PDB file of C-alpha atoms and ligand atoms in Angstrom:
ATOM      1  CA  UNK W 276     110.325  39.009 115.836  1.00 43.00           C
ATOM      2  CA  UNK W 277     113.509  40.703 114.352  1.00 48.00           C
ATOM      3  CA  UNK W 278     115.400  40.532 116.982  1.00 49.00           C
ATOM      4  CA  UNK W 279     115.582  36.531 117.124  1.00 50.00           C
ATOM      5  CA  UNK W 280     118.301  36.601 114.894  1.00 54.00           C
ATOM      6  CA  UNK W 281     120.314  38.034 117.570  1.00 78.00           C
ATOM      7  CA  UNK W 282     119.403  35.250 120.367  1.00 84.00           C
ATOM      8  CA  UNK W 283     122.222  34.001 121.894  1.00 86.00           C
ATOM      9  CA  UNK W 284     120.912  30.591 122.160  1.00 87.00           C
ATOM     10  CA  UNK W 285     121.616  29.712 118.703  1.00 88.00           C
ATOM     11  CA  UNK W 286     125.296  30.212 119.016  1.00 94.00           C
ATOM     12  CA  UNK W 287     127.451  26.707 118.841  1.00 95.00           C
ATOM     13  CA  UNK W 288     130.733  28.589 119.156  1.00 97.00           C
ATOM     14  CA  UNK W 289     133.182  31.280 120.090  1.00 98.00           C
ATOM     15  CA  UNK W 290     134.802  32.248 117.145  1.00 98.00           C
ATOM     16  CA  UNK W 291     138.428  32.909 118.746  1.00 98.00           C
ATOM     17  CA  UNK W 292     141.840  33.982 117.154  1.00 97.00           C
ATOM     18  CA  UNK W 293     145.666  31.836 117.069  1.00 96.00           C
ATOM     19  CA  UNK W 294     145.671  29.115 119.321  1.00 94.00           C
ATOM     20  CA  UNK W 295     148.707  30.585 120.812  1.00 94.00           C
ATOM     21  CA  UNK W 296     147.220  33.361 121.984  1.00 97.00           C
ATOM     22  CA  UNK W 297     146.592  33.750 125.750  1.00 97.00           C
ATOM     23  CA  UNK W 298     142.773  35.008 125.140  1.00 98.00           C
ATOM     24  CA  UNK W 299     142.503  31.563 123.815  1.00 98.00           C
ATOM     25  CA  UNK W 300     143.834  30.174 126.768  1.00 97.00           C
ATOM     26  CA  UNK W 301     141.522  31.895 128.862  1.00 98.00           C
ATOM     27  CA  UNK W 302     138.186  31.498 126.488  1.00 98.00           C
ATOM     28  CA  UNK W 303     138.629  27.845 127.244  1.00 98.00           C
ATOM     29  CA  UNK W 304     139.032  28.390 131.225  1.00 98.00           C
ATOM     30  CA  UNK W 305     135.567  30.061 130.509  1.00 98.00           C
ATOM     31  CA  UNK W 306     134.053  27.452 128.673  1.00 98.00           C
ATOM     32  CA  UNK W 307     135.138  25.081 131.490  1.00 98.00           C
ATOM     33  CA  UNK W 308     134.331  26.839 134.611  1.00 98.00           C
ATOM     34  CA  UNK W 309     131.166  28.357 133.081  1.00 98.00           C
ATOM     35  CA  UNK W 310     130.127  25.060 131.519  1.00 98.00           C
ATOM     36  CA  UNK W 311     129.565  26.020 128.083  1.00 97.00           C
ATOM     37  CA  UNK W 312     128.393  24.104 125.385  1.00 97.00           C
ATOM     38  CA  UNK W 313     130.418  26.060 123.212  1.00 97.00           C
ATOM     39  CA  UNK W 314     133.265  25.184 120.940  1.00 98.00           C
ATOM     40  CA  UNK W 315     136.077  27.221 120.671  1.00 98.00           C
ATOM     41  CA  UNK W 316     137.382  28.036 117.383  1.00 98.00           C
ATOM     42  CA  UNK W 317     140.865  28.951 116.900  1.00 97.00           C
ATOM     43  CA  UNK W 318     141.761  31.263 113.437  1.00 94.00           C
ATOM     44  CA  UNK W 319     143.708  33.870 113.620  1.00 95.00           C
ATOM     45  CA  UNK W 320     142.875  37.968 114.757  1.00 95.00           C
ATOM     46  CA  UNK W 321     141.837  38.337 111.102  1.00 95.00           C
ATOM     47  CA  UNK W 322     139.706  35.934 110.580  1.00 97.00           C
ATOM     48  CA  UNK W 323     138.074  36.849 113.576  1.00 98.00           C
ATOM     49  CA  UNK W 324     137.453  40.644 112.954  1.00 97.00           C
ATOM     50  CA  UNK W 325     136.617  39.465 109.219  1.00 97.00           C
ATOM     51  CA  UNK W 326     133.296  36.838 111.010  1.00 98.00           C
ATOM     52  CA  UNK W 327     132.707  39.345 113.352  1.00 98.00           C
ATOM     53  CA  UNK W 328     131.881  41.997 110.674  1.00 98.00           C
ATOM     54  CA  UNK W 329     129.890  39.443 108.385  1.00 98.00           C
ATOM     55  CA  UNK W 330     128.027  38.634 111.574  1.00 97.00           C
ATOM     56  CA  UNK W 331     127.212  42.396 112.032  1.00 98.00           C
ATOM     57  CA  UNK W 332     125.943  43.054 108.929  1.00 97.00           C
ATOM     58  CA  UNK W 333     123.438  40.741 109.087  1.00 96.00           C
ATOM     59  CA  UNK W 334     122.630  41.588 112.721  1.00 96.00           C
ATOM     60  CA  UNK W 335     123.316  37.356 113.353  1.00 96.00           C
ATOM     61  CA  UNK W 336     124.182  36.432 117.016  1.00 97.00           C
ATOM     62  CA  UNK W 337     128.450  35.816 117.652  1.00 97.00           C
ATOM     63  CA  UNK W 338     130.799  35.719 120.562  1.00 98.00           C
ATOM     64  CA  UNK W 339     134.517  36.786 119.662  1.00 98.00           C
ATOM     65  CA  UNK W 340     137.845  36.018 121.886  1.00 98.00           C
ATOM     66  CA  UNK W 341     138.511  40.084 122.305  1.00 98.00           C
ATOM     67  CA  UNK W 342     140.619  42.618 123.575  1.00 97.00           C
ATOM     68  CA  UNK W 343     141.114  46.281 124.831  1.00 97.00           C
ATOM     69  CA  UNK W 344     142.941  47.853 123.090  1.00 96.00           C
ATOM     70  CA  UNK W 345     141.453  47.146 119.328  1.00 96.00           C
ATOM     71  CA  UNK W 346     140.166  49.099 116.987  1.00 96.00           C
ATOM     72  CA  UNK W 347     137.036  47.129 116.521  1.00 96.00           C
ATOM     73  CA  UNK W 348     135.423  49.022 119.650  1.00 96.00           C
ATOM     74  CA  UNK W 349     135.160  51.967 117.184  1.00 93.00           C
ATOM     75  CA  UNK W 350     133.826  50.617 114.689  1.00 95.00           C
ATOM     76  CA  UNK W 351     131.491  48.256 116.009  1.00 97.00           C
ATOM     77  CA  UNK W 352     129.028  48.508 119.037  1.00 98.00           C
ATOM     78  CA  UNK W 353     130.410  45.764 121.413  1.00 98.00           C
ATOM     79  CA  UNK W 354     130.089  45.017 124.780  1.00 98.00           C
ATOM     80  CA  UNK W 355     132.262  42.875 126.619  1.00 98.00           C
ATOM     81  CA  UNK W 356     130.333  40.072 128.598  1.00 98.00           C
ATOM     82  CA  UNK W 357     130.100  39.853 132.438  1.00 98.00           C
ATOM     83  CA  UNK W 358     132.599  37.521 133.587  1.00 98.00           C
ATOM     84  CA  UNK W 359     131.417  37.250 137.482  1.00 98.00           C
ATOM     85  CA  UNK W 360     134.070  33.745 137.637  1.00 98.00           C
ATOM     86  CA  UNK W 361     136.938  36.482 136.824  1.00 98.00           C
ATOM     87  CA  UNK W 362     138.010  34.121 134.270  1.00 98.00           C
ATOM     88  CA  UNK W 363     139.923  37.036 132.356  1.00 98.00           C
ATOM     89  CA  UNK W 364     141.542  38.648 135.086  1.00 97.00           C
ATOM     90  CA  UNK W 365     141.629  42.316 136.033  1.00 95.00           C
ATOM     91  CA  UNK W 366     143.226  44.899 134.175  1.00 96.00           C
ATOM     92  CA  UNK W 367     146.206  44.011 131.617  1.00 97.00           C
ATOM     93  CA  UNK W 368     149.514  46.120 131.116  1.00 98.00           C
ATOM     94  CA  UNK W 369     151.371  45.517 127.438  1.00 98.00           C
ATOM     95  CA  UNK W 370     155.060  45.198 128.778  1.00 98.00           C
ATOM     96  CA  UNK W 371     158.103  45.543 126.872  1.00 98.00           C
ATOM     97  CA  UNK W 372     160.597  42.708 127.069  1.00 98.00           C
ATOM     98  CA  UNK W 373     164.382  42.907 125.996  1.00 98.00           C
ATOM     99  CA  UNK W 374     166.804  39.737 125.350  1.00 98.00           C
ATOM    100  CA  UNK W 375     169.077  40.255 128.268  1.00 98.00           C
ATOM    101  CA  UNK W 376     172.267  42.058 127.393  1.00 98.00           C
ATOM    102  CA  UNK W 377     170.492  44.442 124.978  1.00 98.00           C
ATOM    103  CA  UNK W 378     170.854  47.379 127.367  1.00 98.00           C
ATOM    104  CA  UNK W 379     174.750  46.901 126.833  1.00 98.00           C
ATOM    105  CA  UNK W 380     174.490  46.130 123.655  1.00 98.00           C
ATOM    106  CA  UNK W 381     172.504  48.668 122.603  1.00 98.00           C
ATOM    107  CA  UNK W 382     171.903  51.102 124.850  1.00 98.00           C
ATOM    108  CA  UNK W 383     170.122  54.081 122.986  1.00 98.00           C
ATOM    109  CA  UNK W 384     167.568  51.190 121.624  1.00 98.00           C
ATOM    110  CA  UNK W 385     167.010  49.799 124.991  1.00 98.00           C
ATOM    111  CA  UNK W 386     166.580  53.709 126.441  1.00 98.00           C
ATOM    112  CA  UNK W 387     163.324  54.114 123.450  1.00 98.00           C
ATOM    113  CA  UNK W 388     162.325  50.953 124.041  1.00 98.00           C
ATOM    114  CA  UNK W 389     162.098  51.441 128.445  1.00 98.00           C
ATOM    115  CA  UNK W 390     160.593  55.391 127.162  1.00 98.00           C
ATOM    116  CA  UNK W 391     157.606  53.967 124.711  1.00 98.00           C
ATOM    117  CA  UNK W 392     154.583  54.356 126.619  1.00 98.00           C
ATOM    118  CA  UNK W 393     151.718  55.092 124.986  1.00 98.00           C
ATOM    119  CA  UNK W 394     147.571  55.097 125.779  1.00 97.00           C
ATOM    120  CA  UNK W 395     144.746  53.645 124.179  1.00 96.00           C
ATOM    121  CA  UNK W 396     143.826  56.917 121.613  1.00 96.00           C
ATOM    122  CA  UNK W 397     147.204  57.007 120.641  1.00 97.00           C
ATOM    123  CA  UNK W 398     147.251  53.141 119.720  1.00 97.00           C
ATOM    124  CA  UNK W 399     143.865  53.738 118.443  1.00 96.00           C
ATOM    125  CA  UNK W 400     144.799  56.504 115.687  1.00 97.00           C
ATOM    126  CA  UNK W 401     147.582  53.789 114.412  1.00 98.00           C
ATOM    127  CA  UNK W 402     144.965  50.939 114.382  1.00 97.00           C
ATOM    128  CA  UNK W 403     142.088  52.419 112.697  1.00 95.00           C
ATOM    129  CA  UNK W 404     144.238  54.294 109.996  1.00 97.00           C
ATOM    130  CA  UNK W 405     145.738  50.422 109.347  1.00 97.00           C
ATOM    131  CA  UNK W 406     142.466  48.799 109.646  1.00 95.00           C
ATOM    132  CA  UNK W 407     140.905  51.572 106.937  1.00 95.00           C
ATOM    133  CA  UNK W 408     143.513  50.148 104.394  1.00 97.00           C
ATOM    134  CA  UNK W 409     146.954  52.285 105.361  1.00 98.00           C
ATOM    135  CA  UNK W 410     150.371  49.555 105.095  1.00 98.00           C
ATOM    136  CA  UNK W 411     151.233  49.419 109.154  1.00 98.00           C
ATOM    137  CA  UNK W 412     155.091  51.214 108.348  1.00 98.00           C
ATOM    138  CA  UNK W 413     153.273  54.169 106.728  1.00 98.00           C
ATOM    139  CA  UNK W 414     150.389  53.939 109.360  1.00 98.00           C
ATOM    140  CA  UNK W 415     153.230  54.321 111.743  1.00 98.00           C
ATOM    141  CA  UNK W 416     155.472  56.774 109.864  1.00 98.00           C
ATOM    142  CA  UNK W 417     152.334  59.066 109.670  1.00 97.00           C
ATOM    143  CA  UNK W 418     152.061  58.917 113.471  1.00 98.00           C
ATOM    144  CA  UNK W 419     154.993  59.591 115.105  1.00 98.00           C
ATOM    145  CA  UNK W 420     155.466  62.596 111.783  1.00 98.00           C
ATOM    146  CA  UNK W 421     151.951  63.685 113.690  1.00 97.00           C
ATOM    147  CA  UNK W 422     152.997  63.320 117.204  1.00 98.00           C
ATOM    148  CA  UNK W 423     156.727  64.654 117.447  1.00 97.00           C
ATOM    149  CA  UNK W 424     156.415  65.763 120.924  1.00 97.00           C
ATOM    150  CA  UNK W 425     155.502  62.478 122.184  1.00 97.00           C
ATOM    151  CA  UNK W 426     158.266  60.510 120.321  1.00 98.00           C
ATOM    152  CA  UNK W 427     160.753  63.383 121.466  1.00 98.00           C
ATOM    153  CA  UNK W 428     159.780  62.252 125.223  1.00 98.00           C
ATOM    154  CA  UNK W 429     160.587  58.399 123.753  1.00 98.00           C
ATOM    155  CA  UNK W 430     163.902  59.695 122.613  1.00 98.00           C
ATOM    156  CA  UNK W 431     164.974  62.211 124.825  1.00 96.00           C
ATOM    157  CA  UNK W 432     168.744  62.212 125.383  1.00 94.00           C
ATOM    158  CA  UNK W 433     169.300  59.386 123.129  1.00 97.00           C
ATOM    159  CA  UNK W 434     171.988  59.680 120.702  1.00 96.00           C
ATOM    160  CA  UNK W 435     172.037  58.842 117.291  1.00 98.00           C
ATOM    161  CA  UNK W 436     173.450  55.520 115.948  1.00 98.00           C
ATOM    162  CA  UNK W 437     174.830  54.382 112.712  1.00 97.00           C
ATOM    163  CA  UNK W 438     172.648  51.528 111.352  1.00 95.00           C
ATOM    164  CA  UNK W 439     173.264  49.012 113.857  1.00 98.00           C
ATOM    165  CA  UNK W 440     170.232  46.191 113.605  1.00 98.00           C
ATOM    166  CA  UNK W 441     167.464  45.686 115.975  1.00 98.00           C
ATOM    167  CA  UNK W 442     165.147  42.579 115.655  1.00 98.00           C
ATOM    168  CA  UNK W 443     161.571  43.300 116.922  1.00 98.00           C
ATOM    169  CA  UNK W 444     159.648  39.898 117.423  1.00 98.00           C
ATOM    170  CA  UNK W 445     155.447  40.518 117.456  1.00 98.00           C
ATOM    171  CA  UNK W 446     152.779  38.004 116.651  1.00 97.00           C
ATOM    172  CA  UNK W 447     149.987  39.895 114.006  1.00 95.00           C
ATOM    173  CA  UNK W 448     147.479  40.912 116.774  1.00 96.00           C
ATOM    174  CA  UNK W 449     146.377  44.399 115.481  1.00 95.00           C
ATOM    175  CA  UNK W 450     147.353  46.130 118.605  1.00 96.00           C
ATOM    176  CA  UNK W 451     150.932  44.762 118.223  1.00 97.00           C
ATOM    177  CA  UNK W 452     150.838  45.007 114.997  1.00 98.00           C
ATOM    178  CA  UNK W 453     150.766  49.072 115.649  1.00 98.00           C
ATOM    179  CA  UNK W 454     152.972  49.092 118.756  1.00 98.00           C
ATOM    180  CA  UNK W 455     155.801  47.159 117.100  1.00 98.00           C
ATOM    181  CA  UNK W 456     155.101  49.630 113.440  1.00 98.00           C
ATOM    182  CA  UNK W 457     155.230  52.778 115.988  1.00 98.00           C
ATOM    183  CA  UNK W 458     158.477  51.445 117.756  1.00 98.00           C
ATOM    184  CA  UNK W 459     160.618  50.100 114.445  1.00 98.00           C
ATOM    185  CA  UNK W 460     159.596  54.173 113.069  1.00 98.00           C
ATOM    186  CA  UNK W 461     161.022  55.307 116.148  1.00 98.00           C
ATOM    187  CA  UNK W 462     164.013  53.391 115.977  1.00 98.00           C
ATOM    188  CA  UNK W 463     164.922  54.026 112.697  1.00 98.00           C
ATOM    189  CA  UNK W 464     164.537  57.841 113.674  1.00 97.00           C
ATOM    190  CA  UNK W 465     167.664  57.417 115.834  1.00 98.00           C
ATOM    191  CA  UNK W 466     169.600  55.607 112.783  1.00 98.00           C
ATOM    192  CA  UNK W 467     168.719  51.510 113.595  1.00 98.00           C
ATOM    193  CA  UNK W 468     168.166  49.122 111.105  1.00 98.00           C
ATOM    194  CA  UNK W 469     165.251  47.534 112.305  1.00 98.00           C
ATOM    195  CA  UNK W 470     163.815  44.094 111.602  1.00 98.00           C
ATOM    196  CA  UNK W 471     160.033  43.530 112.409  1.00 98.00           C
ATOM    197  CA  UNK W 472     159.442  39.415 112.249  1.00 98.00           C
ATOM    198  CA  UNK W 473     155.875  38.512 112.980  1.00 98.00           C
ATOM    199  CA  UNK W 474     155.449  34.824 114.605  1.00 97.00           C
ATOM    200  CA  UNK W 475     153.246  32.775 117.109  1.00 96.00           C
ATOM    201  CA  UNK W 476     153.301  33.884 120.324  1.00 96.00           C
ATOM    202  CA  UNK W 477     155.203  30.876 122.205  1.00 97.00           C
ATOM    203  CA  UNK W 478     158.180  31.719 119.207  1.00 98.00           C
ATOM    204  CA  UNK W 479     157.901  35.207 120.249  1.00 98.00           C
ATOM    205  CA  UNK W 480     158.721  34.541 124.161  1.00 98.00           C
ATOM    206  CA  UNK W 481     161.461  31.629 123.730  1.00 98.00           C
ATOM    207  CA  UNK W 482     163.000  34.185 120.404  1.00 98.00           C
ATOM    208  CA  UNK W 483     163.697  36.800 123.619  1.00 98.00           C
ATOM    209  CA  UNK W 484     164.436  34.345 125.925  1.00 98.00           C
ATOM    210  CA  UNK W 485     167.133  32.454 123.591  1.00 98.00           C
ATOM    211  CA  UNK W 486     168.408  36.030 122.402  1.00 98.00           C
ATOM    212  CA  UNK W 487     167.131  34.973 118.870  1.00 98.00           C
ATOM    213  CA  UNK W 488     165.769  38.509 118.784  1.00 98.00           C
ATOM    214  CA  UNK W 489     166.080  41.351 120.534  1.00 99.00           C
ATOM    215  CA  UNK W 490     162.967  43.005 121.759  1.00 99.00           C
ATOM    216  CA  UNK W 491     159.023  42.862 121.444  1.00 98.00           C
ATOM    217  CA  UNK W 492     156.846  45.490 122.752  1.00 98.00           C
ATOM    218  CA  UNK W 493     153.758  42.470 123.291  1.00 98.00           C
ATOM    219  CA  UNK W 494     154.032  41.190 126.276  1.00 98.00           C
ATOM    220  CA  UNK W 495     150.315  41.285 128.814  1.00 98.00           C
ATOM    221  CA  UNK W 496     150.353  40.626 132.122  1.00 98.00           C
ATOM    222  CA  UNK W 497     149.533  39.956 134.847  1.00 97.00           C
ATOM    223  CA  UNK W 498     147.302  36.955 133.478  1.00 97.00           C
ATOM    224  CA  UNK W 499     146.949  36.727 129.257  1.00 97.00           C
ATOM    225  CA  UNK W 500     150.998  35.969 129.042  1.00 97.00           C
ATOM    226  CA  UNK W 501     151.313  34.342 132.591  1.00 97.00           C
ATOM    227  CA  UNK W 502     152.413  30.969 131.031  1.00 97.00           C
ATOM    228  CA  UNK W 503     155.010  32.491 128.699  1.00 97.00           C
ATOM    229  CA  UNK W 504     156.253  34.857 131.689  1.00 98.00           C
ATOM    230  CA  UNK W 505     156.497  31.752 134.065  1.00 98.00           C
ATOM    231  CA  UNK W 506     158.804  30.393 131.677  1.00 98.00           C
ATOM    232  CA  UNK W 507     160.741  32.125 130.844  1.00 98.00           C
ATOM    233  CA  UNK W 508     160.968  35.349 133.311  1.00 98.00           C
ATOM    234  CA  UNK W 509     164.671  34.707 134.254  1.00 98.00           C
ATOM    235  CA  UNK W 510     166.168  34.793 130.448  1.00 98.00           C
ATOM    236  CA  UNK W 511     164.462  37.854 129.462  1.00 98.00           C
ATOM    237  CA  UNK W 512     164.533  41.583 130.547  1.00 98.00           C
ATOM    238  CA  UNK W 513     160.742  43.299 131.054  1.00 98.00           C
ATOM    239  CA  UNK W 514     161.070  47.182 130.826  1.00 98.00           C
ATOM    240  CA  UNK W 515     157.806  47.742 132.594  1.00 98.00           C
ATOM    241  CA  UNK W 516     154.494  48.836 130.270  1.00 98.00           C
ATOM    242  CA  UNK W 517     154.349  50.494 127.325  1.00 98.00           C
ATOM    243  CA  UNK W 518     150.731  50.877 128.176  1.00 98.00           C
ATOM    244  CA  UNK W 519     148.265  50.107 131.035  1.00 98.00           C
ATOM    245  CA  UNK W 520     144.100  49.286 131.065  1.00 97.00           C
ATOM    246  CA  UNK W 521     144.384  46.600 128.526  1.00 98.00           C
ATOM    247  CA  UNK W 522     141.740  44.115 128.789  1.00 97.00           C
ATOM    248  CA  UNK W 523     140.676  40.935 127.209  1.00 98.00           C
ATOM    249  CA  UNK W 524     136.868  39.049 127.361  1.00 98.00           C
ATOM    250  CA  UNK W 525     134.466  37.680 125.659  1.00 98.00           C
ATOM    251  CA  UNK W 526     132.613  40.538 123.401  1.00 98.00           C
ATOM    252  CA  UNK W 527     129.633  40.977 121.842  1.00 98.00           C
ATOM    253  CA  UNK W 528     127.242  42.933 119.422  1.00 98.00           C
ATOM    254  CA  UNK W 529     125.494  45.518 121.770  1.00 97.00           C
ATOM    255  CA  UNK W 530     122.538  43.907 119.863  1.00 96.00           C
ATOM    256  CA  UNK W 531     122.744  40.733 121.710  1.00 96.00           C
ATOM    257  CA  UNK W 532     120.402  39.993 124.209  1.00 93.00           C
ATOM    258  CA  UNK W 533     122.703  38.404 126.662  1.00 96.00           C
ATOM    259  CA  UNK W 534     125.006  40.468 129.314  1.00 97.00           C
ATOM    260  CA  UNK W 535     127.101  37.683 131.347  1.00 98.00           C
ATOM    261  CA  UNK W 536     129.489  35.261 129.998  1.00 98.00           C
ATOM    262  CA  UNK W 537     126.550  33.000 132.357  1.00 97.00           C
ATOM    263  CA  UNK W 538     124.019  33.599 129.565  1.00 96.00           C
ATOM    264  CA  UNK W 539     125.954  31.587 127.557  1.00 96.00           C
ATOM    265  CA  UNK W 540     125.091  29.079 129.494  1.00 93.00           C
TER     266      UNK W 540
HETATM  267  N1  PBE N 125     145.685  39.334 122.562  1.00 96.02           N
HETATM  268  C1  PBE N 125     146.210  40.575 122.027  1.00 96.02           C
HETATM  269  C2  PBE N 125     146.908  38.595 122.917  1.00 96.02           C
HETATM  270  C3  PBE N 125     147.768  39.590 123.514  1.00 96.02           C
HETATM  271  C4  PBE N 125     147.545  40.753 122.608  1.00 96.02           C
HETATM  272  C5  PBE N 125     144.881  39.677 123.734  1.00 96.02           C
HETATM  273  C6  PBE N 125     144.930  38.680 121.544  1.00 96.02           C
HETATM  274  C7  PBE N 125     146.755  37.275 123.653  1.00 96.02           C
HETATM  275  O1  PBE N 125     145.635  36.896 123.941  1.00 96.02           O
HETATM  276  O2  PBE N 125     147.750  36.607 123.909  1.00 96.02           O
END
């Protein structure tokens, strides 16, 4: 039998991604409410696309801490498990949050940063052209030359500043990883100075919160971030999505012979 190799009852753990991560968060909800006898193991979103791959090629059974949107829907077949307990929520907006007094500050940042919007092919092109070996700030300085019209819509009325610094926090998920690349590009357009600085996600909410930095563009709600956005909801300032149907979950090879996050079981 060749397909035993995919058999879900040989799996001792989800591989997952930074412990700070609210997927993480949630994977062990699922592991608790589901009763799993499943260990979650925390690594980081590279480390996790890097087993997942290994795992493929060898058509050997894995569960992965996932998300919508990633490019690894495009270059994998995955299917995200049944979760009947509604352990991951509903659907997930990215919003954009702001250290409060930026939109004085700052205004023509704060007026791209409450424009960027942007939907899942879009993020997709800047993902995939990283993920195939392209450095993220050309990745995203290849996009926006590529898709003028849409950053004009980002920067409409917005005049042109003289080198002033922005600070964009992100934690090195690969979705934010291209948002944040995208954004910085955009902002440098109109004349900023911008600073990317990649950290954990807790750093990333109490940076914006303690005005440490200025903006990040990688905030999900309502549920992944829900901790973070308790917390801290009164210090910062959330512009509303930069994009809407994001999803997290447990995924899967489509070559797996289970369906339900209950087959885990
Ligand atoms: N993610 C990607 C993050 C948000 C962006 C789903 C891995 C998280 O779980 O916190």
């Amino acid at each position: 039998d060749d397909s035993s190799g995919a058999d879900a009852s040989s799996l001792s753990e989800i591989t997952g991604i930074d412990g700070g991560a609210g997927v993480m968060t949630a994977a062990q909800n699922a592991i608790d409410t589901y009763g799993l006898d499943l260990a979650l193991q925390a690594s980081s979103g590279a480390a996790m696309t890097e087993a997942l791959g290994n795992a493929i090629n060898n058509e050997d059974p894995i569960v992965v801490t996932g998300w919508t949107p990633h490019w690894m829907f495009a270059t994998y077949d995955l299917k995200y498990l049944d979760d009947p307990e509604g352990v991951f929520g509903e659907e997930e907006s990215i919003h954009t949050f702001t250290r409060e007094g930026l939109a004085e500050d700052a205004p023509e940042a704060n007026t791209v940063l409450d424009n960027f919007h942007w939907t899942e092919d879009e993020m997709g092109e800047v993902m995939l052209d990283i993920q195939e070996g392209t450095d993220p700030e050309e990745a995203a300085a290849n996009w926006v030359e590529s898709n003028q019209d849409r950053v004009d819509e980002w920067t409409n009325g917005v005049d042109q500043v003289d080198g002033e610094t922005i600070s964009l926090a992100y934690v090195s998920w690969d979705s934010e990883i291209a948002s944040t690349n995208v954004v910085k590009t955009v902002l440098e357009s109109v004349g900023y100075t911008v600073e990317t600085a990649s950290m954990e996600s807790a750093f990333m909410w109490t940076a914006i919160a303690e005005g440490e930095q200025d903006a990040m563009v990688a905030g999900w709600l309502p549920l992944t971030h829900e901790a973070y956005y308790e917390d801290y909801k009164d210090q910062v300032v959330d512009l509303g999505p930069n994009f809407e149907g994001a999803k997290t979950g447990l995924v899967v090879p489509a070559y797996m012979d289970i369906d339900s996050i209950e087959d885990l079981k």
